[in-house]
Amino acid sequence: MTELFHRLRAANPDLNIMAVGDPAFRRYGRLLTAYDPSEMISRASQILPETEGVAYEPSVAALEAPSIFNRAIAQEVFGGMPMQVGWCYGQNLALDALEYHRGSEVNVCLTDVVLLVGHVQDICWGGDERHGQVSYDTANVAAFFAPAGAVVELSPWNLHYAPIHCAQGGSFATLVYLPKLTNEPLTFEAPKVGESRLLFATNKWLLAHPEVATLKAAGAYVGLTGENITVVAAPPAV
């Protein structure tokens, strides 16, 4: 494992950051080692915008143009379902929220990243599933380091949000493969009962942390309890 991984672990002794290749990650998804993403990494790196904060675009035409890698993911991971390719990039060190989808998400890591993940089975639905308080304790979140070049499948039962950048003064970038229309605005008003209370965008069920005012203002369901986990970026090598 890289020296950066060890510096990250040293900077976050209470977080127990593991490698995405660790068997513990199988609860949340899998590392896809049979695919060569180099063509897509090269294509994306030439056009990756700069930003402050976190940017996400669900569908980018230049990334969706045909490639051997895109065809393999569409056929072998998504089973021929319509697929979109976008990206998430910028600077981020905080959990802020957790989301899940009906269908896998594939991340191609353009940079080293930390993924903060959970499992939908750990969501608490209260005594009344339609009207009870929905919550998820962030003490259940696990942290995994994924190196640049890794191809990571987040299973449908995986809870996740924006990746974390690893080095002080650095940034992160991942390609994001999802079932088509995921994360696009809803075309209907979701009923405020049951699981639909969490429906924040198309195929996107989300639990926000109460500290994140922007998500609360946008109508996100506030359901994360416990600490809004913040990762300490690794200091420069001595």
PDB file of C-alpha atoms in Angstrom:
ATOM      1  CA  MET A   1       0.000   0.000   0.000  1.00  0.00           C
ATOM      2  CA  THR A   2       1.196   3.544  -0.744  1.00  0.00           C
ATOM      3  CA  GLU A   3       3.005   5.799   1.676  1.00  0.00           C
ATOM      4  CA  LEU A   4       0.074   8.250   1.435  1.00  0.00           C
ATOM      5  CA  PHE A   5      -2.238   5.557   2.804  1.00  0.00           C
ATOM      6  CA  HIS A   6      -0.037   5.136   5.865  1.00  0.00           C
ATOM      7  CA  ARG A   7       0.157   8.907   6.410  1.00  0.00           C
ATOM      8  CA  LEU A   8      -3.639   9.090   6.192  1.00  0.00           C
ATOM      9  CA  ARG A   9      -4.014   6.357   8.788  1.00  0.00           C
ATOM     10  CA  ALA A  10      -1.547   8.103  11.078  1.00  0.00           C
ATOM     11  CA  ALA A  11      -3.451  11.395  10.743  1.00  0.00           C
ATOM     12  CA  ASN A  12      -6.774   9.662  11.543  1.00  0.00           C
ATOM     13  CA  PRO A  13      -6.053   7.116  14.290  1.00  0.00           C
ATOM     14  CA  ASP A  14      -9.709   6.915  15.383  1.00  0.00           C
ATOM     15  CA  LEU A  15     -11.082   6.296  11.892  1.00  0.00           C
ATOM     16  CA  ASN A  16      -9.396   2.958  11.062  1.00  0.00           C
ATOM     17  CA  ILE A  17      -9.049   3.685   7.348  1.00  0.00           C
ATOM     18  CA  MET A  18      -8.775   0.406   5.441  1.00  0.00           C
ATOM     19  CA  ALA A  19      -7.766  -0.341   1.865  1.00  0.00           C
ATOM     20  CA  VAL A  20     -10.571  -0.884  -0.631  1.00  0.00           C
ATOM     21  CA  GLY A  21      -8.990  -4.236  -1.432  1.00  0.00           C
ATOM     22  CA  ASP A  22      -9.484  -5.383   2.167  1.00  0.00           C
ATOM     23  CA  PRO A  23     -12.029  -8.227   2.567  1.00  0.00           C
ATOM     24  CA  ALA A  24     -14.031  -5.918   4.869  1.00  0.00           C
ATOM     25  CA  PHE A  25     -15.057  -3.876   1.815  1.00  0.00           C
ATOM     26  CA  ARG A  26     -17.091  -6.787   0.461  1.00  0.00           C
ATOM     27  CA  ARG A  27     -19.935  -5.735   2.767  1.00  0.00           C
ATOM     28  CA  TYR A  28     -20.248  -2.524   0.742  1.00  0.00           C
ATOM     29  CA  GLY A  29     -19.163  -3.421  -2.776  1.00  0.00           C
ATOM     30  CA  ARG A  30     -16.177  -4.790  -4.621  1.00  0.00           C
ATOM     31  CA  LEU A  31     -12.941  -3.780  -6.267  1.00  0.00           C
ATOM     32  CA  LEU A  32     -13.197  -4.512 -10.003  1.00  0.00           C
ATOM     33  CA  THR A  33      -9.746  -5.599 -11.152  1.00  0.00           C
ATOM     34  CA  ALA A  34     -10.646  -7.142 -14.522  1.00  0.00           C
ATOM     35  CA  TYR A  35     -11.094  -3.816 -16.334  1.00  0.00           C
ATOM     36  CA  ASP A  36      -8.491  -1.398 -17.678  1.00  0.00           C
ATOM     37  CA  PRO A  37      -9.716   2.193 -17.146  1.00  0.00           C
ATOM     38  CA  SER A  38      -6.602   3.872 -18.560  1.00  0.00           C
ATOM     39  CA  GLU A  39      -8.342   5.160 -21.709  1.00  0.00           C
ATOM     40  CA  MET A  40     -11.107   6.786 -19.653  1.00  0.00           C
ATOM     41  CA  ILE A  41      -8.672   8.192 -17.104  1.00  0.00           C
ATOM     42  CA  SER A  42      -6.649   9.792 -19.909  1.00  0.00           C
ATOM     43  CA  ARG A  43      -9.785  11.168 -21.580  1.00  0.00           C
ATOM     44  CA  ALA A  44     -11.160  12.629 -18.360  1.00  0.00           C
ATOM     45  CA  SER A  45      -7.858  14.079 -17.151  1.00  0.00           C
ATOM     46  CA  GLN A  46      -7.587  16.222 -20.286  1.00  0.00           C
ATOM     47  CA  ILE A  47     -10.934  17.964 -19.690  1.00  0.00           C
ATOM     48  CA  LEU A  48     -11.377  17.870 -15.898  1.00  0.00           C
ATOM     49  CA  PRO A  49     -12.516  21.335 -14.733  1.00  0.00           C
ATOM     50  CA  GLU A  50     -11.215  23.097 -11.654  1.00  0.00           C
ATOM     51  CA  THR A  51     -13.580  23.957  -8.839  1.00  0.00           C
ATOM     52  CA  GLU A  52     -13.747  25.034  -5.227  1.00  0.00           C
ATOM     53  CA  GLY A  53     -15.761  22.731  -3.019  1.00  0.00           C
ATOM     54  CA  VAL A  54     -17.507  19.736  -4.578  1.00  0.00           C
ATOM     55  CA  ALA A  55     -18.921  19.523  -8.108  1.00  0.00           C
ATOM     56  CA  TYR A  56     -21.009  16.693  -9.531  1.00  0.00           C
ATOM     57  CA  GLU A  57     -22.313  16.222 -13.070  1.00  0.00           C
ATOM     58  CA  PRO A  58     -24.403  13.072 -13.580  1.00  0.00           C
ATOM     59  CA  SER A  59     -24.009  12.885 -17.362  1.00  0.00           C
ATOM     60  CA  VAL A  60     -21.077  14.226 -19.421  1.00  0.00           C
ATOM     61  CA  ALA A  61     -21.218  13.630 -23.175  1.00  0.00           C
ATOM     62  CA  ALA A  62     -17.444  13.468 -23.589  1.00  0.00           C
ATOM     63  CA  LEU A  63     -17.241  10.745 -20.947  1.00  0.00           C
ATOM     64  CA  GLU A  64     -20.147   8.801 -22.432  1.00  0.00           C
ATOM     65  CA  ALA A  65     -18.546   8.590 -25.883  1.00  0.00           C
ATOM     66  CA  PRO A  66     -17.838   4.956 -26.807  1.00  0.00           C
ATOM     67  CA  SER A  67     -14.846   3.185 -25.299  1.00  0.00           C
ATOM     68  CA  ILE A  68     -13.892  -0.409 -24.589  1.00  0.00           C
ATOM     69  CA  PHE A  69     -14.171   0.274 -20.858  1.00  0.00           C
ATOM     70  CA  ASN A  70     -17.593   1.925 -21.106  1.00  0.00           C
ATOM     71  CA  ARG A  71     -18.942  -0.964 -23.145  1.00  0.00           C
ATOM     72  CA  ALA A  72     -17.631  -3.513 -20.653  1.00  0.00           C
ATOM     73  CA  ILE A  73     -19.157  -1.725 -17.662  1.00  0.00           C
ATOM     74  CA  ALA A  74     -22.487  -1.257 -19.464  1.00  0.00           C
ATOM     75  CA  GLN A  75     -22.702  -4.917 -20.427  1.00  0.00           C
ATOM     76  CA  GLU A  76     -21.040  -6.724 -17.536  1.00  0.00           C
ATOM     77  CA  VAL A  77     -21.907  -4.576 -14.498  1.00  0.00           C
ATOM     78  CA  PHE A  78     -25.208  -2.995 -15.544  1.00  0.00           C
ATOM     79  CA  GLY A  79     -26.370  -5.942 -17.646  1.00  0.00           C
ATOM     80  CA  GLY A  80     -27.314  -3.814 -20.638  1.00  0.00           C
ATOM     81  CA  MET A  81     -29.404  -1.273 -18.733  1.00  0.00           C
ATOM     82  CA  PRO A  82     -29.161   2.333 -19.971  1.00  0.00           C
ATOM     83  CA  MET A  83     -26.151   3.874 -18.225  1.00  0.00           C
ATOM     84  CA  GLN A  84     -24.829   7.377 -17.664  1.00  0.00           C
ATOM     85  CA  VAL A  85     -21.258   8.505 -17.070  1.00  0.00           C
ATOM     86  CA  GLY A  86     -20.508  11.632 -15.080  1.00  0.00           C
ATOM     87  CA  TRP A  87     -17.984  12.758 -12.533  1.00  0.00           C
ATOM     88  CA  CYS A  88     -17.540  14.113  -9.043  1.00  0.00           C
ATOM     89  CA  TYR A  89     -14.525  16.271  -8.223  1.00  0.00           C
ATOM     90  CA  GLY A  90     -13.187  19.016  -5.985  1.00  0.00           C
ATOM     91  CA  GLN A  91     -12.191  19.283  -2.337  1.00  0.00           C
ATOM     92  CA  ASN A  92     -14.031  17.529   0.475  1.00  0.00           C
ATOM     93  CA  LEU A  93     -13.183  16.243   3.934  1.00  0.00           C
ATOM     94  CA  ALA A  94     -16.626  15.807   5.566  1.00  0.00           C
ATOM     95  CA  LEU A  95     -19.308  13.108   5.427  1.00  0.00           C
ATOM     96  CA  ASP A  96     -22.304  15.564   5.320  1.00  0.00           C
ATOM     97  CA  ALA A  97     -24.840  12.993   4.043  1.00  0.00           C
ATOM     98  CA  LEU A  98     -25.354   9.416   2.905  1.00  0.00           C
ATOM     99  CA  GLU A  99     -27.328   8.241  -0.118  1.00  0.00           C
ATOM    100  CA  TYR A 100     -28.242   5.022  -1.876  1.00  0.00           C
ATOM    101  CA  HIS A 101     -29.604   3.997  -5.273  1.00  0.00           C
ATOM    102  CA  ARG A 102     -31.574   1.139  -6.818  1.00  0.00           C
ATOM    103  CA  GLY A 103     -28.631  -0.248  -8.738  1.00  0.00           C
ATOM    104  CA  SER A 104     -24.860  -0.250  -8.426  1.00  0.00           C
ATOM    105  CA  GLU A 105     -22.584   2.747  -8.821  1.00  0.00           C
ATOM    106  CA  VAL A 106     -19.134   2.345 -10.346  1.00  0.00           C
ATOM    107  CA  ASN A 107     -16.395   4.818  -9.448  1.00  0.00           C
ATOM    108  CA  VAL A 108     -13.197   5.156 -11.469  1.00  0.00           C
ATOM    109  CA  CYS A 109     -10.683   6.940  -9.268  1.00  0.00           C
ATOM    110  CA  LEU A 110      -8.787   9.620 -11.156  1.00  0.00           C
ATOM    111  CA  THR A 111      -7.021  10.468  -7.888  1.00  0.00           C
ATOM    112  CA  ASP A 112      -6.480   8.767  -4.566  1.00  0.00           C
ATOM    113  CA  VAL A 113      -9.694   9.048  -2.516  1.00  0.00           C
ATOM    114  CA  VAL A 114     -11.214   7.982   0.778  1.00  0.00           C
ATOM    115  CA  LEU A 115     -14.730   6.539   0.573  1.00  0.00           C
ATOM    116  CA  LEU A 116     -16.949   6.884   3.651  1.00  0.00           C
ATOM    117  CA  VAL A 117     -19.563   4.138   3.373  1.00  0.00           C
ATOM    118  CA  GLY A 118     -22.357   2.431   5.270  1.00  0.00           C
ATOM    119  CA  HIS A 119     -24.996  -0.279   4.787  1.00  0.00           C
ATOM    120  CA  VAL A 120     -28.727   0.229   4.303  1.00  0.00           C
ATOM    121  CA  GLN A 121     -29.430  -2.518   6.853  1.00  0.00           C
ATOM    122  CA  ASP A 122     -28.162  -0.157   9.553  1.00  0.00           C
ATOM    123  CA  ILE A 123     -30.831   2.465   8.798  1.00  0.00           C
ATOM    124  CA  CYS A 124     -33.362   2.622  11.656  1.00  0.00           C
ATOM    125  CA  TRP A 125     -36.970   3.130  10.568  1.00  0.00           C
ATOM    126  CA  GLY A 126     -38.539   3.811  13.981  1.00  0.00           C
ATOM    127  CA  GLY A 127     -41.622   2.036  15.281  1.00  0.00           C
ATOM    128  CA  ASP A 128     -43.801   3.077  12.348  1.00  0.00           C
ATOM    129  CA  GLU A 129     -42.044   2.682   8.998  1.00  0.00           C
ATOM    130  CA  ARG A 130     -44.369   5.120   7.248  1.00  0.00           C
ATOM    131  CA  HIS A 131     -44.278   7.896   9.834  1.00  0.00           C
ATOM    132  CA  GLY A 132     -41.543   7.078  12.365  1.00  0.00           C
ATOM    133  CA  GLN A 133     -38.235   8.903  12.531  1.00  0.00           C
ATOM    134  CA  VAL A 134     -35.699   7.522  10.041  1.00  0.00           C
ATOM    135  CA  SER A 135     -32.121   7.636  11.288  1.00  0.00           C
ATOM    136  CA  TYR A 136     -28.638   6.322  10.694  1.00  0.00           C
ATOM    137  CA  ASP A 137     -25.883   6.496  13.318  1.00  0.00           C
ATOM    138  CA  THR A 138     -22.644   7.673  11.733  1.00  0.00           C
ATOM    139  CA  ALA A 139     -20.742   5.489  14.197  1.00  0.00           C
ATOM    140  CA  ASN A 140     -21.527   2.714  11.695  1.00  0.00           C
ATOM    141  CA  VAL A 141     -19.624   4.442   8.865  1.00  0.00           C
ATOM    142  CA  ALA A 142     -16.497   2.719   7.551  1.00  0.00           C
ATOM    143  CA  ALA A 143     -13.620   4.428   5.727  1.00  0.00           C
ATOM    144  CA  PHE A 144     -11.729   2.932   2.787  1.00  0.00           C
ATOM    145  CA  PHE A 145      -8.774   4.239   0.797  1.00  0.00           C
ATOM    146  CA  ALA A 146      -9.008   3.744  -2.981  1.00  0.00           C
ATOM    147  CA  PRO A 147      -5.892   4.578  -5.013  1.00  0.00           C
ATOM    148  CA  ALA A 148      -5.845   6.422  -8.315  1.00  0.00           C
ATOM    149  CA  GLY A 149      -6.724   3.997 -11.098  1.00  0.00           C
ATOM    150  CA  ALA A 150      -8.980   1.816  -8.954  1.00  0.00           C
ATOM    151  CA  VAL A 151     -12.380   0.751 -10.317  1.00  0.00           C
ATOM    152  CA  VAL A 152     -14.812   0.364  -7.421  1.00  0.00           C
ATOM    153  CA  GLU A 153     -18.378  -0.944  -7.512  1.00  0.00           C
ATOM    154  CA  LEU A 154     -20.648   0.407  -4.769  1.00  0.00           C
ATOM    155  CA  SER A 155     -23.451  -2.130  -4.364  1.00  0.00           C
ATOM    156  CA  PRO A 156     -27.131  -1.051  -4.219  1.00  0.00           C
ATOM    157  CA  TRP A 157     -27.122  -1.543  -0.434  1.00  0.00           C
ATOM    158  CA  ASN A 158     -24.120   0.776  -0.061  1.00  0.00           C
ATOM    159  CA  LEU A 159     -24.565   4.159   1.634  1.00  0.00           C
ATOM    160  CA  HIS A 160     -22.142   6.773   0.333  1.00  0.00           C
ATOM    161  CA  TYR A 161     -21.772  10.419  -0.641  1.00  0.00           C
ATOM    162  CA  ALA A 162     -18.962  12.565  -2.059  1.00  0.00           C
ATOM    163  CA  PRO A 163     -15.437  11.095  -1.916  1.00  0.00           C
ATOM    164  CA  ILE A 164     -12.763  12.607   0.317  1.00  0.00           C
ATOM    165  CA  HIS A 165      -9.484  14.049  -0.939  1.00  0.00           C
ATOM    166  CA  CYS A 166      -6.393  12.597   0.694  1.00  0.00           C
ATOM    167  CA  ALA A 167      -3.546  15.109   0.824  1.00  0.00           C
ATOM    168  CA  GLN A 168      -3.373  18.558   2.381  1.00  0.00           C
ATOM    169  CA  GLY A 169      -4.015  21.160  -0.318  1.00  0.00           C
ATOM    170  CA  GLY A 170      -5.135  18.463  -2.728  1.00  0.00           C
ATOM    171  CA  SER A 171      -8.346  17.549  -4.504  1.00  0.00           C
ATOM    172  CA  PHE A 172     -10.226  14.458  -5.622  1.00  0.00           C
ATOM    173  CA  ALA A 173     -11.862  13.285  -8.842  1.00  0.00           C
ATOM    174  CA  THR A 174     -13.844  10.177  -9.752  1.00  0.00           C
ATOM    175  CA  LEU A 175     -15.812   9.075 -12.782  1.00  0.00           C
ATOM    176  CA  VAL A 176     -19.318   8.002 -11.759  1.00  0.00           C
ATOM    177  CA  TYR A 177     -21.235   5.286 -13.650  1.00  0.00           C
ATOM    178  CA  LEU A 178     -24.917   4.903 -12.722  1.00  0.00           C
ATOM    179  CA  PRO A 179     -28.248   3.759 -14.168  1.00  0.00           C
ATOM    180  CA  LYS A 180     -29.450   6.462 -16.552  1.00  0.00           C
ATOM    181  CA  LEU A 181     -31.313   9.455 -15.019  1.00  0.00           C
ATOM    182  CA  THR A 182     -29.975   8.781 -11.514  1.00  0.00           C
ATOM    183  CA  ASN A 183     -29.483  12.044  -9.577  1.00  0.00           C
ATOM    184  CA  GLU A 184     -31.501  14.056 -12.090  1.00  0.00           C
ATOM    185  CA  PRO A 185     -34.295  16.269 -10.644  1.00  0.00           C
ATOM    186  CA  LEU A 186     -37.529  14.499  -9.767  1.00  0.00           C
ATOM    187  CA  THR A 187     -40.375  14.906 -12.247  1.00  0.00           C
ATOM    188  CA  PHE A 188     -43.009  14.437  -9.522  1.00  0.00           C
ATOM    189  CA  GLU A 189     -43.534  15.394  -5.893  1.00  0.00           C
ATOM    190  CA  ALA A 190     -42.600  12.475  -3.670  1.00  0.00           C
ATOM    191  CA  PRO A 191     -45.076  11.719  -0.855  1.00  0.00           C
ATOM    192  CA  LYS A 192     -43.760  12.601   2.602  1.00  0.00           C
ATOM    193  CA  VAL A 193     -44.311   9.148   4.059  1.00  0.00           C
ATOM    194  CA  GLY A 194     -42.163   6.057   4.445  1.00  0.00           C
ATOM    195  CA  GLU A 195     -39.017   5.705   2.388  1.00  0.00           C
ATOM    196  CA  SER A 196     -40.264   8.344  -0.056  1.00  0.00           C
ATOM    197  CA  ARG A 197     -39.385  10.988   2.538  1.00  0.00           C
ATOM    198  CA  LEU A 198     -35.752  10.262   1.683  1.00  0.00           C
ATOM    199  CA  LEU A 199     -36.217  10.593  -2.094  1.00  0.00           C
ATOM    200  CA  PHE A 200     -34.112  13.643  -2.954  1.00  0.00           C
ATOM    201  CA  ALA A 201     -33.627  13.161  -6.712  1.00  0.00           C
ATOM    202  CA  THR A 202     -34.298  10.468  -9.296  1.00  0.00           C
ATOM    203  CA  ASN A 203     -33.118   7.120  -7.899  1.00  0.00           C
ATOM    204  CA  LYS A 204     -31.448   8.937  -4.986  1.00  0.00           C
ATOM    205  CA  TRP A 205     -32.544   8.348  -1.399  1.00  0.00           C
ATOM    206  CA  LEU A 206     -30.613  10.607   0.974  1.00  0.00           C
ATOM    207  CA  LEU A 207     -30.088  11.159   4.694  1.00  0.00           C
ATOM    208  CA  ALA A 208     -28.478  14.503   5.564  1.00  0.00           C
ATOM    209  CA  HIS A 209     -26.569  15.506   8.684  1.00  0.00           C
ATOM    210  CA  PRO A 210     -28.233  18.279  10.725  1.00  0.00           C
ATOM    211  CA  GLU A 211     -25.082  20.420  10.517  1.00  0.00           C
ATOM    212  CA  VAL A 212     -25.351  20.761   6.723  1.00  0.00           C
ATOM    213  CA  ALA A 213     -27.594  23.794   6.234  1.00  0.00           C
ATOM    214  CA  THR A 214     -27.462  23.717   2.431  1.00  0.00           C
ATOM    215  CA  LEU A 215     -28.988  20.249   2.252  1.00  0.00           C
ATOM    216  CA  LYS A 216     -31.633  21.104   4.850  1.00  0.00           C
ATOM    217  CA  ALA A 217     -32.580  24.204   2.856  1.00  0.00           C
ATOM    218  CA  ALA A 218     -32.866  22.087  -0.298  1.00  0.00           C
ATOM    219  CA  GLY A 219     -35.415  19.833   1.382  1.00  0.00           C
ATOM    220  CA  ALA A 220     -33.207  16.863   2.255  1.00  0.00           C
ATOM    221  CA  TYR A 221     -34.396  14.524   4.998  1.00  0.00           C
ATOM    222  CA  VAL A 222     -32.279  15.095   8.111  1.00  0.00           C
ATOM    223  CA  GLY A 223     -31.604  11.603   9.384  1.00  0.00           C
ATOM    224  CA  LEU A 224     -27.931  11.205  10.263  1.00  0.00           C
ATOM    225  CA  THR A 225     -27.189  11.088  13.976  1.00  0.00           C
ATOM    226  CA  GLY A 226     -23.812  11.259  15.648  1.00  0.00           C
ATOM    227  CA  GLU A 227     -20.700  13.003  14.404  1.00  0.00           C
ATOM    228  CA  ASN A 228     -20.457  14.562  10.964  1.00  0.00           C
ATOM    229  CA  ILE A 229     -17.268  12.632  10.294  1.00  0.00           C
ATOM    230  CA  THR A 230     -14.370  14.742   9.084  1.00  0.00           C
ATOM    231  CA  VAL A 231     -11.187  13.244   7.687  1.00  0.00           C
ATOM    232  CA  VAL A 232      -7.837  14.888   8.386  1.00  0.00           C
ATOM    233  CA  ALA A 233      -5.946  15.159   5.100  1.00  0.00           C
ATOM    234  CA  ALA A 234      -2.495  13.618   5.139  1.00  0.00           C
ATOM    235  CA  PRO A 235       0.363  16.058   5.745  1.00  0.00           C
ATOM    236  CA  PRO A 236       3.268  16.220   3.295  1.00  0.00           C
ATOM    237  CA  ALA A 237       5.880  13.497   3.539  1.00  0.00           C
ATOM    238  CA  VAL A 238       8.818  14.433   5.717  1.00  0.00           C
TER     239      VAL A 238
END
